[in-house]
Amino acid sequence: MSEEETLREEAEARLRALAGEGARLRDDQWTAIKALVMDRRRALVVQRTGWGKSAVYFIATALLRELGEGPTVIVSPLLALMRNQIAAAERAGIHAATINSANPEEWEKTYAQVAEGMVDVLLVSPERLNNPDFRDHVLPELAESAGLVVIDEAHCISDWGHDFRPDYRRIRTMLADLPPGIPVLATTATANARVTRDVAEQLATGAGPDEPEGMYGGGPPHDTADFDDTADAGLAGALVLRGPLERDSLHLGVVRLRGAEQRLAWLAKTLHELPGSGIVYTLTVAAAQEIAAYLREQGHQVVAYTGQTEPAERLAAEEDLLANRIKALVATSALGMGFDKPDLGFVIHVGAPASPVAYYQQVGRAGRGVEKAEVILLPGAEDREIWAYFASLAFPPEPVVRATLQALSEQGVMSTAALETRVDLSRSRLEMMLKVLDVDGAVRRVKGGWEATGEPWSYDADRYARVAAERRAEQEAMLGYITTTECREEFLRRHLDDETATPCGRCDNCTGEHRSPEIAAEAVQAAHERLARPGVEVEPRRQWPTGLSDLKGRIKPELSADPGRALGRLTDIGWGTRLRELFAAGDGPVPDDVFDAVVAVLKSWSWAERPVAVVSVPSAARPVLIRTLTERLAQIGRLAYLGELGYRNGPPGSQFNSAQRVGAIRGTLAMPRDVAIRIAEAGGPVLLVDDRVDTGWTMTLAAAQVRHAGAPAVLPLALATTT
């Protein structure tokens, strides 16, 4: 028996241990394993969800360990993915451990176990790759001793992909620094031809000295018309294994309903009819929480799952779904790549993702181990607005980037908080930009913050524009999916450049079996009443932002506001829809329906002491709206109307981080003398009214001025909040 035949027999035995006695390696699985174990090559596997990509790297790990090689290092993006992979590895007799943000207390123990050879697989989150201690002390040793390196969900490397992540770009540098002969495997289920080529080039070559960096640090754009995606395709030394993406268990459908209450009522009814358990995806955290609350009221066992859910609660929710103790998780994209439940019976989207590729990736969670899984999209009128919001978080304009580099050049090492006082970006966008600049070599993360490297850096505006155009094209394609009368699965697979795609014969368009959008009037009314229930709590700011010279630590109790209320969140599917319409319409008197809802919020407010007066924050965009709202509240509530605060030299404009915002508001917001006198004379709690709360700093500083004028308490009230 040849060496290759012996190795394949061992690989087949490992697969049976992992997946059961009837399991057999697919041809491309064996091709990948052979390339890694025998040829020590770099390979990219682009195969559909459920195909068995994790089996490739676990079997390759076992075979390499038998040959005396070091542990496998897997870069894995999500905690849910890591937990599933560790469980799968144990079934194959492989000891796996993980290093991520949820288990810092275990890091030192894990490092020691790796050094002692007790760990076969180490899963690392991409963010760890640029932690200074890990990057400088742990990573070099891991890279030197690794037997195999795996990049899971490798489409995240490419800025052309639907889920690009700056931290993944660091992998390119890591691969370039690997000693010769260490095999590398990259896997993904959601890469079109352009993304496949981009990832394969990075996998094969690393960053070349003459190759321009792309958006957020990538390579140049490529013409993929002639890309060869056959099983034997090689690209600059990387083996590319790309297969058909058909999912013969998925039954795709779209149900178009008029409004949010119809979608909610339809969902509550349809969940009773769907098989097994599944996932209900939403586009925002607020929608996930709101929908989960309503479904529970309707008797469904569901749990909300978002990026704001605590790690322990996430784990419990995943386990409940895996054990079929709940009907569904109502989730954002935080529950995405790698969540493995073979018998998942359905995936429903309340709101459409921004691209067909992202949508196909998420629906791929369903139907891995069942003959039929229902996949239903409930598009909403607000989807475009949500897409536009996320698109606004793209890479900042060049002057902002240059200001950051200039600040670091002048000041040396600066923390992110200190940079906020010099760079007008939100914390999340600033950190994203710094990660990109770090990957590009313009800055470096060190203990205490960031420092400039002095290396030249160019702003590739043309590429950024092309990627933005690609995103817009994807959005238009998603709208095309909603309205197409052709096969839905073929439509999605074509957008993944799967040239083998043919009509599936299963979707609603192929069969002509469309789910009815009709729903009982009483069910719609119940959903309407739930969505129309006004009021959300707005927590006041308690700490001044870091980086300010004269405002530090906790806000003094004698200057702080009480917990406030808003009519609704702008991202809600209930009052959020009405508030978005109101703000889009421009300025004008407060509409009666909005005013009545605000009164209902006040009636349900359990304040310690009833307010005796009302004052408003000046609104540059909607002065008539806020003035009429405040005056009518004073009249109906028998409150003293004290007027409004003012601005010196006009409103503060737009700022995007806390330090910049506080500085701008302090320089403009003013307390008119006559208003201050009336506040002191009122002698009781004051209701402070604004149109919307974004960062919360305008309300915080306005409340401080009202408290300073003599109000014993301030009760913030806004029409909308974005938090």
XYZ file of C-alpha atoms in Angstrom:
723
model
C 0.000 0.000 0.000
C 1.385 3.411 -0.986
C 1.992 6.231 1.473
C -0.969 8.126 0.012
C -3.305 5.118 0.335
C -2.208 4.543 3.931
C -2.783 8.183 4.766
C -6.238 8.153 3.208
C -7.235 5.090 5.233
C -6.148 6.885 8.402
C -8.057 9.982 7.317
C -11.216 7.953 6.686
C -10.929 6.392 10.143
C -10.608 9.835 11.710
C -13.692 11.011 9.825
C -15.729 8.077 11.134
C -14.689 8.985 14.678
C -15.795 12.536 14.019
C -19.021 12.027 12.059
C -20.155 8.408 12.455
C -19.558 5.015 10.915
C -21.267 5.832 7.633
C -19.168 8.891 6.908
C -16.878 8.961 3.867
C -14.509 11.667 2.733
C -15.583 13.758 -0.222
C -13.045 13.960 -3.025
C -12.271 17.622 -2.332
C -11.955 16.930 1.398
C -9.283 14.369 0.658
C -7.598 16.663 -1.861
C -7.346 19.364 0.803
C -6.110 16.973 3.513
C -3.474 15.516 1.201
C -2.294 19.002 0.206
C -1.884 19.974 3.853
C -0.403 16.787 5.304
C 1.659 15.357 2.451
C 2.486 18.395 0.331
C 2.519 21.028 3.145
C 0.733 23.482 0.860
C -1.538 26.457 1.374
C -5.154 25.857 0.384
C -8.413 27.797 0.187
C -11.630 25.793 0.472
C -14.821 27.561 -0.654
C -17.679 25.158 -0.030
C -21.270 25.440 1.091
C -22.302 25.458 4.736
C -22.501 21.912 6.066
C -20.085 20.515 3.476
C -17.539 19.511 6.125
C -14.809 22.142 6.103
C -14.069 21.709 9.810
C -13.588 17.983 9.236
C -10.705 18.839 6.896
C -8.719 20.729 9.488
C -9.508 18.416 12.393
C -8.469 15.338 10.416
C -5.375 17.103 9.093
C -4.547 18.095 12.672
C -4.800 14.506 13.900
C -2.598 13.209 11.082
C 0.004 15.940 11.514
C 0.141 15.381 15.278
C 0.771 11.669 14.654
C 3.728 12.763 12.537
C 5.080 14.746 15.480
C 4.085 18.200 14.248
C 3.058 21.042 16.518
C -0.471 22.175 17.348
C -2.941 23.648 14.885
C -3.680 27.355 15.334
C -7.184 28.313 14.183
C -8.116 31.967 13.799
C -11.850 31.981 14.448
C -14.114 35.036 14.556
C -16.985 34.230 16.906
C -17.366 32.717 20.351
C -20.262 30.538 19.174
C -18.056 29.190 16.406
C -15.243 28.466 18.859
C -17.516 26.571 21.251
C -18.861 24.375 18.459
C -15.392 23.699 17.110
C -14.044 22.679 20.505
C -16.932 20.244 20.958
C -16.338 18.784 17.474
C -12.615 18.415 18.148
C -13.264 16.461 21.335
C -15.421 13.999 19.393
C -12.423 13.351 17.152
C -10.126 12.808 20.120
C -8.451 16.181 19.712
C -7.791 18.422 22.707
C -8.743 21.993 21.797
C -8.433 25.209 23.781
C -9.340 28.805 23.056
C -8.068 32.300 23.776
C -10.707 34.987 23.489
C -12.208 37.961 25.299
C -14.560 35.776 27.351
C -11.878 33.681 29.127
C -8.911 35.916 30.075
C -8.523 34.094 33.379
C -7.555 30.934 31.438
C -4.968 32.452 29.086
C -1.835 31.730 31.114
C -2.909 28.151 31.789
C -3.650 27.663 28.088
C -0.269 29.074 27.029
C 1.447 26.654 29.409
C -0.528 23.685 28.056
C 0.411 24.615 24.494
C 4.074 24.838 25.456
C 3.870 21.406 27.120
C 2.318 19.817 24.028
C -1.014 19.123 25.751
C -3.090 21.134 23.273
C -3.712 19.877 19.732
C -5.770 22.848 18.539
C -5.602 26.426 19.750
C -8.455 28.689 18.648
C -7.602 32.386 18.649
C -9.861 35.338 17.978
C -8.490 37.704 15.302
C -8.441 40.567 17.825
C -5.820 38.676 19.850
C -3.384 38.933 16.953
C -2.725 42.580 17.725
C -2.740 42.482 21.490
C 0.795 43.766 22.199
C 1.765 40.966 24.614
C 0.251 38.251 22.441
C 1.674 39.685 19.192
C 5.193 40.229 20.517
C 5.661 37.268 22.862
C 3.120 34.501 22.253
C 2.445 34.673 18.502
C 6.075 34.304 17.320
C 6.475 31.133 19.378
C 3.149 29.768 18.149
C 4.045 30.507 14.538
C 7.416 28.815 14.945
C 5.965 25.663 16.500
C 2.614 25.352 14.690
C 1.896 22.260 12.649
C -0.992 23.851 10.751
C -2.558 27.319 10.558
C -6.270 27.644 9.768
C -8.189 30.811 8.919
C -11.882 30.121 9.364
C -14.500 32.352 7.695
C -11.699 33.622 5.485
C -13.941 35.960 3.484
C -13.484 38.325 6.453
C -9.955 38.976 5.127
C -11.263 40.657 1.992
C -12.716 44.146 1.951
C -14.776 42.971 -1.042
C -16.488 40.431 1.220
C -19.800 41.071 2.971
C -18.319 40.797 6.460
C -14.853 42.363 6.206
C -13.073 42.733 9.560
C -9.921 44.840 9.954
C -8.401 42.447 12.483
C -8.410 39.716 9.850
C -5.995 41.722 7.704
C -3.295 41.029 10.268
C -3.402 37.403 9.232
C -1.682 38.393 6.008
C 1.372 39.551 7.943
C 1.273 36.454 10.137
C 1.256 34.184 7.078
C 4.144 36.031 5.484
C 6.195 35.466 8.648
C 5.513 31.727 8.966
C 8.539 29.435 8.651
C 8.689 27.456 5.369
C 6.792 24.185 5.286
C 3.933 25.049 7.645
C 0.686 24.276 5.787
C -2.135 26.811 5.837
C -5.849 26.260 5.255
C -8.432 29.005 4.695
C -12.137 28.150 4.635
C -15.383 29.966 3.851
C -18.849 29.282 2.542
C -19.529 32.795 1.274
C -17.006 34.033 -1.250
C -17.742 35.057 -4.799
C -15.000 34.928 -7.444
C -13.598 38.365 -6.578
C -13.323 37.547 -2.867
C -11.902 34.104 -3.637
C -9.126 35.604 -5.744
C -8.366 38.288 -3.156
C -8.123 35.759 -0.305
C -6.100 33.281 -2.369
C -3.539 35.928 -3.288
C -3.135 36.955 0.336
C -2.938 33.336 1.398
C -0.251 32.555 -1.144
C 2.005 35.551 -1.073
C 1.511 37.820 1.936
C 2.014 41.556 1.481
C 4.493 42.294 -1.282
C 6.725 45.389 -1.141
C 5.456 46.766 -4.454
C 1.815 45.834 -4.053
C -0.441 48.750 -3.101
C -2.532 48.311 -0.011
C -6.261 48.168 -0.630
C -9.219 49.385 1.341
C -8.373 48.997 5.004
C -5.104 47.402 3.906
C -5.811 45.022 1.034
C -4.515 44.256 -2.418
C -5.584 45.901 -5.675
C -8.923 45.112 -7.321
C -9.031 42.216 -9.740
C -10.887 41.329 -12.888
C -12.404 37.944 -12.017
C -13.975 37.189 -15.382
C -11.356 34.551 -16.202
C -10.955 33.163 -12.699
C -10.572 29.389 -12.768
C -12.394 27.896 -9.790
C -11.991 24.201 -10.584
C -10.784 21.750 -7.965
C -7.201 21.827 -9.214
C -6.909 25.571 -9.615
C -3.718 27.025 -8.231
C -3.155 30.721 -7.729
C 0.399 31.825 -6.966
C 1.014 28.587 -5.070
C -2.320 28.345 -3.255
C -4.635 25.438 -3.975
C -8.221 26.656 -4.482
C -11.031 24.133 -3.983
C -14.341 25.712 -4.878
C -17.505 23.650 -5.153
C -21.189 24.129 -5.954
C -23.188 25.900 -3.256
C -26.530 24.138 -3.630
C -28.443 23.448 -0.410
C -31.048 20.876 -1.376
C -32.862 21.063 1.961
C -33.617 24.790 1.828
C -37.052 25.975 0.722
C -36.737 29.697 0.108
C -39.613 32.139 0.128
C -40.465 35.827 0.513
C -43.586 37.235 2.150
C -44.194 40.925 1.572
C -46.343 42.555 4.249
C -47.501 46.150 4.548
C -46.143 47.228 7.911
C -44.347 46.217 11.089
C -47.531 45.130 12.870
C -48.451 42.810 9.979
C -44.976 41.261 10.021
C -45.086 40.767 13.781
C -48.556 39.214 13.742
C -47.679 37.006 10.766
C -44.511 35.839 12.502
C -46.333 34.984 15.749
C -48.881 32.910 13.798
C -46.370 31.196 11.505
C -43.981 30.101 14.257
C -46.669 27.660 15.409
C -46.625 26.063 11.945
C -42.884 25.744 11.390
C -41.023 22.499 12.116
C -38.605 22.145 15.001
C -36.650 25.136 16.218
C -34.853 27.887 14.368
C -33.567 31.436 14.157
C -35.400 34.703 13.589
C -32.853 37.239 12.326
C -33.280 41.004 12.706
C -31.171 43.908 11.458
C -30.863 45.771 14.766
C -30.512 45.066 18.468
C -33.679 47.029 19.237
C -35.714 44.979 16.779
C -34.412 41.711 18.236
C -35.392 42.733 21.740
C -38.780 44.096 20.689
C -39.730 41.085 18.571
C -38.584 38.612 21.230
C -40.680 40.401 23.867
C -43.786 40.301 21.662
C -43.367 36.644 20.726
C -43.015 35.711 24.399
C -46.252 37.589 25.118
C -47.862 35.457 22.402
C -46.765 32.254 24.131
C -43.619 31.400 22.164
C -40.471 30.252 23.933
C -37.900 32.576 22.378
C -34.773 34.411 23.555
C -33.125 37.564 22.201
C -29.471 37.142 21.147
C -27.427 40.221 20.185
C -23.977 41.720 20.465
C -25.134 43.306 23.728
C -26.054 39.960 25.295
C -23.687 38.930 28.085
C -21.364 35.998 27.170
C -22.874 33.681 29.786
C -26.375 34.478 28.558
C -25.303 33.858 24.959
C -23.953 30.443 25.870
C -27.139 29.532 27.736
C -29.261 30.684 24.786
C -27.221 28.636 22.311
C -27.496 25.553 24.503
C -31.260 26.022 24.840
C -31.621 26.186 21.067
C -29.332 23.202 20.502
C -31.402 21.173 22.978
C -34.712 22.377 21.442
C -35.790 23.854 24.756
C -36.827 27.019 22.931
C -38.595 27.596 19.636
C -36.171 30.208 18.329
C -33.410 32.648 18.989
C -34.355 36.150 17.869
C -30.912 37.272 16.821
C -28.814 39.863 15.093
C -25.831 38.832 12.990
C -24.013 38.239 16.302
C -25.361 34.700 15.851
C -23.853 33.894 12.516
C -20.792 32.157 11.205
C -20.196 28.681 12.483
C -23.249 28.136 14.687
C -23.857 24.449 14.144
C -27.256 22.861 14.754
C -27.851 20.172 12.105
C -31.603 19.910 12.748
C -32.317 23.642 12.569
C -35.728 23.674 10.945
C -36.154 27.283 9.832
C -34.554 30.689 9.423
C -36.735 33.786 9.177
C -35.432 37.281 8.495
C -37.480 40.234 9.725
C -35.745 42.755 7.492
C -33.410 41.979 4.615
C -29.616 41.849 4.975
C -27.755 44.257 2.706
C -26.431 41.653 0.251
C -27.448 38.302 -1.258
C -24.118 36.874 -0.119
C -24.726 37.804 3.531
C -28.263 36.455 3.280
C -27.163 33.096 1.855
C -24.530 32.809 4.564
C -27.111 33.292 7.321
C -29.785 31.006 5.891
C -27.097 28.352 5.567
C -27.477 27.759 9.302
C -30.655 25.770 8.513
C -31.257 22.304 7.115
C -27.848 20.690 7.524
C -29.263 17.477 8.952
C -32.920 17.545 7.922
C -34.602 16.963 4.580
C -36.507 20.246 4.563
C -35.889 23.610 6.200
C -38.048 26.695 5.747
C -36.279 29.945 4.849
C -38.524 33.017 4.818
C -37.705 36.677 4.257
C -40.034 39.398 5.563
C -38.613 42.592 4.024
C -39.409 45.948 5.604
C -39.775 49.490 4.358
C -37.064 50.592 6.799
C -34.417 48.198 5.451
C -32.840 50.788 3.142
C -32.473 53.272 6.012
C -30.721 50.663 8.138
C -28.399 49.747 5.260
C -27.592 53.433 4.799
C -26.744 53.783 8.482
C -24.276 50.897 8.427
C -22.808 52.193 5.162
C -22.144 55.528 6.902
C -19.667 53.735 9.171
C -17.212 53.114 6.320
C -13.564 54.170 6.379
C -13.275 57.868 7.387
C -12.346 60.637 4.922
C -8.670 61.420 4.388
C -8.493 64.638 6.502
C -9.673 62.689 9.560
C -7.082 59.970 8.977
C -4.327 62.542 8.484
C -5.362 64.324 11.689
C -4.969 61.042 13.567
C -1.496 60.398 12.169
C -0.508 63.999 12.908
C -1.688 63.743 16.510
C 0.289 60.548 17.072
C 3.374 62.041 15.424
C 3.222 65.069 17.713
C 2.265 63.378 20.984
C 3.898 59.954 20.787
C 1.958 57.127 22.418
C -1.712 58.062 22.887
C -4.643 56.051 24.205
C -7.829 55.807 22.182
C -9.539 58.030 24.745
C -6.838 60.698 24.407
C -7.101 60.555 20.622
C -10.815 61.274 20.887
C -9.992 64.798 22.031
C -8.082 65.362 18.771
C -10.039 63.245 16.272
C -13.784 63.622 15.748
C -14.870 60.015 15.356
C -16.967 57.748 17.527
C -14.993 55.309 19.661
C -15.909 52.310 17.499
C -15.003 54.034 14.205
C -11.776 55.412 15.671
C -10.709 51.971 16.867
C -11.576 50.448 13.480
C -9.521 53.094 11.673
C -6.553 52.562 14.008
C -6.664 48.818 13.375
C -6.596 49.486 9.643
C -3.670 51.880 9.960
C -1.898 49.335 12.146
C -2.294 46.638 9.497
C -1.092 49.114 6.875
C 2.025 49.798 8.961
C 1.286 53.486 9.620
C 0.628 53.039 13.353
C 1.429 50.385 15.897
C -0.511 49.248 18.940
C 1.658 49.332 22.054
C 1.126 49.280 25.797
C -0.709 52.448 26.675
C -2.315 52.940 23.275
C -1.027 53.700 19.774
C 2.053 55.226 18.216
C 2.909 56.398 14.697
C 5.576 54.389 12.889
C 6.633 57.162 10.529
C 6.159 54.827 7.560
C 4.610 56.420 4.442
C 0.920 55.771 3.955
C -1.409 56.579 1.053
C -5.169 57.068 1.101
C -6.605 54.897 -1.673
C -9.764 56.915 -2.346
C -10.415 55.204 -5.673
C -10.542 51.767 -4.128
C -12.697 52.929 -1.218
C -15.140 54.356 -3.753
C -15.163 51.088 -5.723
C -15.889 49.060 -2.609
C -18.697 51.483 -1.658
C -20.108 51.098 -5.172
C -19.917 47.323 -4.764
C -21.926 47.596 -1.546
C -24.591 49.680 -3.300
C -24.776 47.117 -6.094
C -25.244 44.358 -3.501
C -28.120 46.276 -1.949
C -29.801 46.626 -5.330
C -29.291 42.910 -5.882
C -30.991 42.177 -2.554
C -33.961 44.238 -3.673
C -33.902 42.177 -6.867
C -34.059 38.970 -4.811
C -37.171 40.221 -3.055
C -39.010 40.961 -6.310
C -37.676 38.240 -8.627
C -40.128 35.796 -10.154
C -37.309 33.379 -11.046
C -35.724 30.695 -8.845
C -34.580 32.241 -5.583
C -31.768 29.799 -4.825
C -30.357 30.158 -8.317
C -30.488 33.946 -7.878
C -28.417 33.770 -4.661
C -25.932 31.241 -6.011
C -25.343 33.317 -9.150
C -24.410 36.246 -6.917
C -21.842 33.958 -5.331
C -20.516 33.250 -8.842
C -21.654 29.633 -8.648
C -21.883 28.861 -12.358
C -23.394 25.437 -11.634
C -26.585 27.070 -10.333
C -29.847 25.889 -11.898
C -33.481 26.260 -10.773
C -33.881 24.491 -7.444
C -37.474 23.291 -7.891
C -38.134 23.937 -4.176
C -38.517 27.693 -3.613
C -41.842 29.522 -3.681
C -41.249 30.764 -7.239
C -40.296 27.332 -8.588
C -43.245 25.548 -6.985
C -45.781 28.367 -7.209
C -46.554 27.749 -3.530
C -46.365 31.163 -1.898
C -47.165 31.602 1.763
C -50.216 33.763 2.226
C -49.618 37.249 3.638
C -53.128 37.301 5.103
C -53.436 37.571 8.866
C -56.436 37.949 11.148
C -57.379 41.542 11.914
C -57.383 40.914 15.673
C -53.829 39.554 15.507
C -52.681 42.636 13.598
C -54.412 44.845 16.165
C -52.659 43.038 19.040
C -49.303 43.535 17.339
C -50.141 47.185 16.668
C -50.953 47.755 20.336
C -47.657 46.186 21.361
C -45.651 48.280 18.904
C -47.620 51.402 19.792
C -46.841 50.999 23.473
C -44.764 54.132 24.013
C -41.750 54.770 26.184
C -38.217 53.537 26.712
C -35.916 54.423 29.586
C -32.905 56.615 28.881
C -30.075 56.144 31.330
C -28.244 59.374 32.203
C -24.511 59.723 31.756
C -22.652 59.031 34.995
C -19.005 59.589 33.989
C -17.261 62.364 32.100
C -15.412 61.147 29.013
C -11.747 60.383 29.447
C -9.213 62.706 27.890
C -10.731 65.997 29.087
C -8.410 68.215 31.112
C -10.892 69.666 33.626
C -13.813 67.226 33.723
C -12.839 63.860 35.120
C -14.428 60.886 36.814
C -18.007 60.750 37.999
C -20.449 63.541 37.266
C -21.290 65.235 40.568
C -24.656 64.085 41.931
C -25.745 67.692 42.400
C -25.342 68.264 38.627
C -26.649 64.968 37.255
C -30.031 64.063 35.769
C -32.432 61.371 36.891
C -33.180 58.450 34.549
C -35.178 59.808 31.625
C -37.684 58.616 29.059
C -37.999 58.683 25.273
C -41.090 57.964 23.215
C -39.146 55.321 21.258
C -35.880 54.261 19.666
C -35.290 55.350 16.100
C -34.308 51.758 15.280
C -37.503 50.250 16.695
C -39.988 48.706 14.293
C -42.839 50.295 16.251
C -42.500 53.927 17.297
C -39.174 54.080 15.507
C -40.991 53.986 12.177
C -43.296 56.867 13.129
C -40.422 58.921 14.545
C -38.312 58.446 11.420
C -41.242 59.705 9.375
C -41.685 62.679 11.707
C -38.035 63.722 11.551
C -37.858 63.231 7.791
C -40.847 65.542 7.296
C -38.960 68.578 8.578
C -40.038 71.054 11.241
C -43.603 71.763 12.295
C -46.021 71.599 15.224
C -46.041 68.358 17.174
C -48.644 65.980 15.638
C -51.511 64.927 17.875
C -50.693 61.209 17.756
C -47.105 61.854 18.824
C -48.197 64.247 21.563
C -50.773 61.790 22.915
C -48.102 59.081 23.030
C -45.729 61.377 24.937
C -48.503 62.049 27.463
C -48.922 58.288 27.853
C -45.185 58.002 28.578
C -45.496 60.656 31.276
C -48.503 58.924 32.833
C -46.573 55.666 33.171
C -43.429 57.337 34.567
C -42.863 56.323 38.182
C -40.857 59.374 39.262
C -39.913 59.996 42.868
C -41.463 63.463 42.731
C -43.726 64.957 40.076
C -42.168 67.771 38.014
C -43.452 71.278 38.608
C -42.034 72.947 35.491
C -40.808 72.249 31.984
C -37.923 73.702 29.978
C -36.621 72.716 26.549
C -33.232 72.202 24.948
C -32.873 74.395 21.834
C -33.231 72.455 18.572
C -31.515 73.766 15.447
C -33.345 71.351 13.144
C -36.819 71.270 14.731
C -37.421 74.377 16.895
C -41.187 74.530 16.205
C -41.631 70.827 16.986
C -39.919 71.110 20.371
C -41.465 74.449 21.311
C -45.016 73.253 20.601
C -44.385 69.966 22.365
C -43.060 71.726 25.460
C -45.854 74.309 25.558
C -48.579 71.681 25.167
C -47.005 69.517 27.896
C -46.972 72.523 30.218
C -50.614 73.200 29.494
C -51.961 69.670 29.847
C -49.759 68.830 32.825
C -50.310 72.143 34.586
C -46.583 72.740 34.656
C -44.848 76.088 34.644
C -43.396 76.752 31.190
C -39.923 78.210 31.781
C -38.765 78.672 28.182
C -35.698 77.162 26.540
C -31.943 77.170 26.859
C -29.941 78.959 24.179
C -26.791 78.762 22.090
C -23.876 81.138 21.909
C -22.826 81.674 18.295
C -25.135 78.996 16.941
C -25.528 75.239 17.630
C -22.461 73.013 18.113
C -22.777 71.060 14.857
C -22.003 67.343 14.561
C -19.354 65.561 16.564
C -18.909 61.824 16.725
C -17.116 61.051 19.963
C -17.763 61.955 23.558
C -14.744 64.182 24.196
C -15.342 66.241 21.061
C -19.070 66.450 21.743
C -18.677 67.654 25.323
C -16.166 70.285 24.262
C -18.435 71.613 21.519
C -21.564 71.727 23.679
C -19.768 73.449 26.553
C -18.679 76.149 24.150
C -22.165 76.835 22.806
C -24.964 75.820 25.207
C -26.082 78.747 27.386
C -28.554 79.357 30.183
C -30.513 82.578 29.606
C -30.649 84.678 32.788
C -34.451 84.917 32.813
C -34.792 81.136 32.433
C -32.333 80.577 35.313
C -34.380 82.896 37.524
C -37.606 81.058 36.706
C -35.939 77.675 37.416
C -34.863 78.886 40.854
C -38.350 80.254 41.550
C -40.069 77.021 40.462
C -38.584 75.222 43.466
C -39.185 71.684 42.265
C -38.181 69.003 39.715
C -37.954 70.165 36.099
C -38.918 68.224 32.985
C -36.170 68.806 30.367
C -37.380 68.250 26.788
C -35.386 67.555 23.592
C -36.178 66.040 20.207
C -33.646 63.186 20.287
C -30.871 61.707 22.409
C -27.849 60.409 20.497
C -24.675 60.529 22.579
C -26.572 61.847 25.602
C -24.112 64.670 26.186
C -26.408 67.542 25.192
C -28.983 66.341 27.703
C -26.279 65.775 30.318
C -24.831 69.279 30.037
C -28.253 70.893 29.783
C -29.329 69.036 32.929
C -26.181 70.238 34.700
C -27.063 73.841 33.836
C -30.639 73.395 35.042
C -29.437 71.803 38.275
C -26.884 74.574 38.739
C -29.706 77.121 38.369
C -31.446 75.566 41.360
C -33.594 72.638 40.216
C -33.521 69.837 42.831
C -33.987 67.218 40.068
C -34.059 67.050 36.272
C -36.195 64.540 34.387
C -35.004 64.209 30.755
C -37.670 63.602 28.116
C -37.001 63.082 24.394
C -39.058 62.053 21.423
C -36.421 59.602 20.212
C -33.221 57.934 21.264
C -30.697 56.199 19.045
C -29.291 54.033 21.846
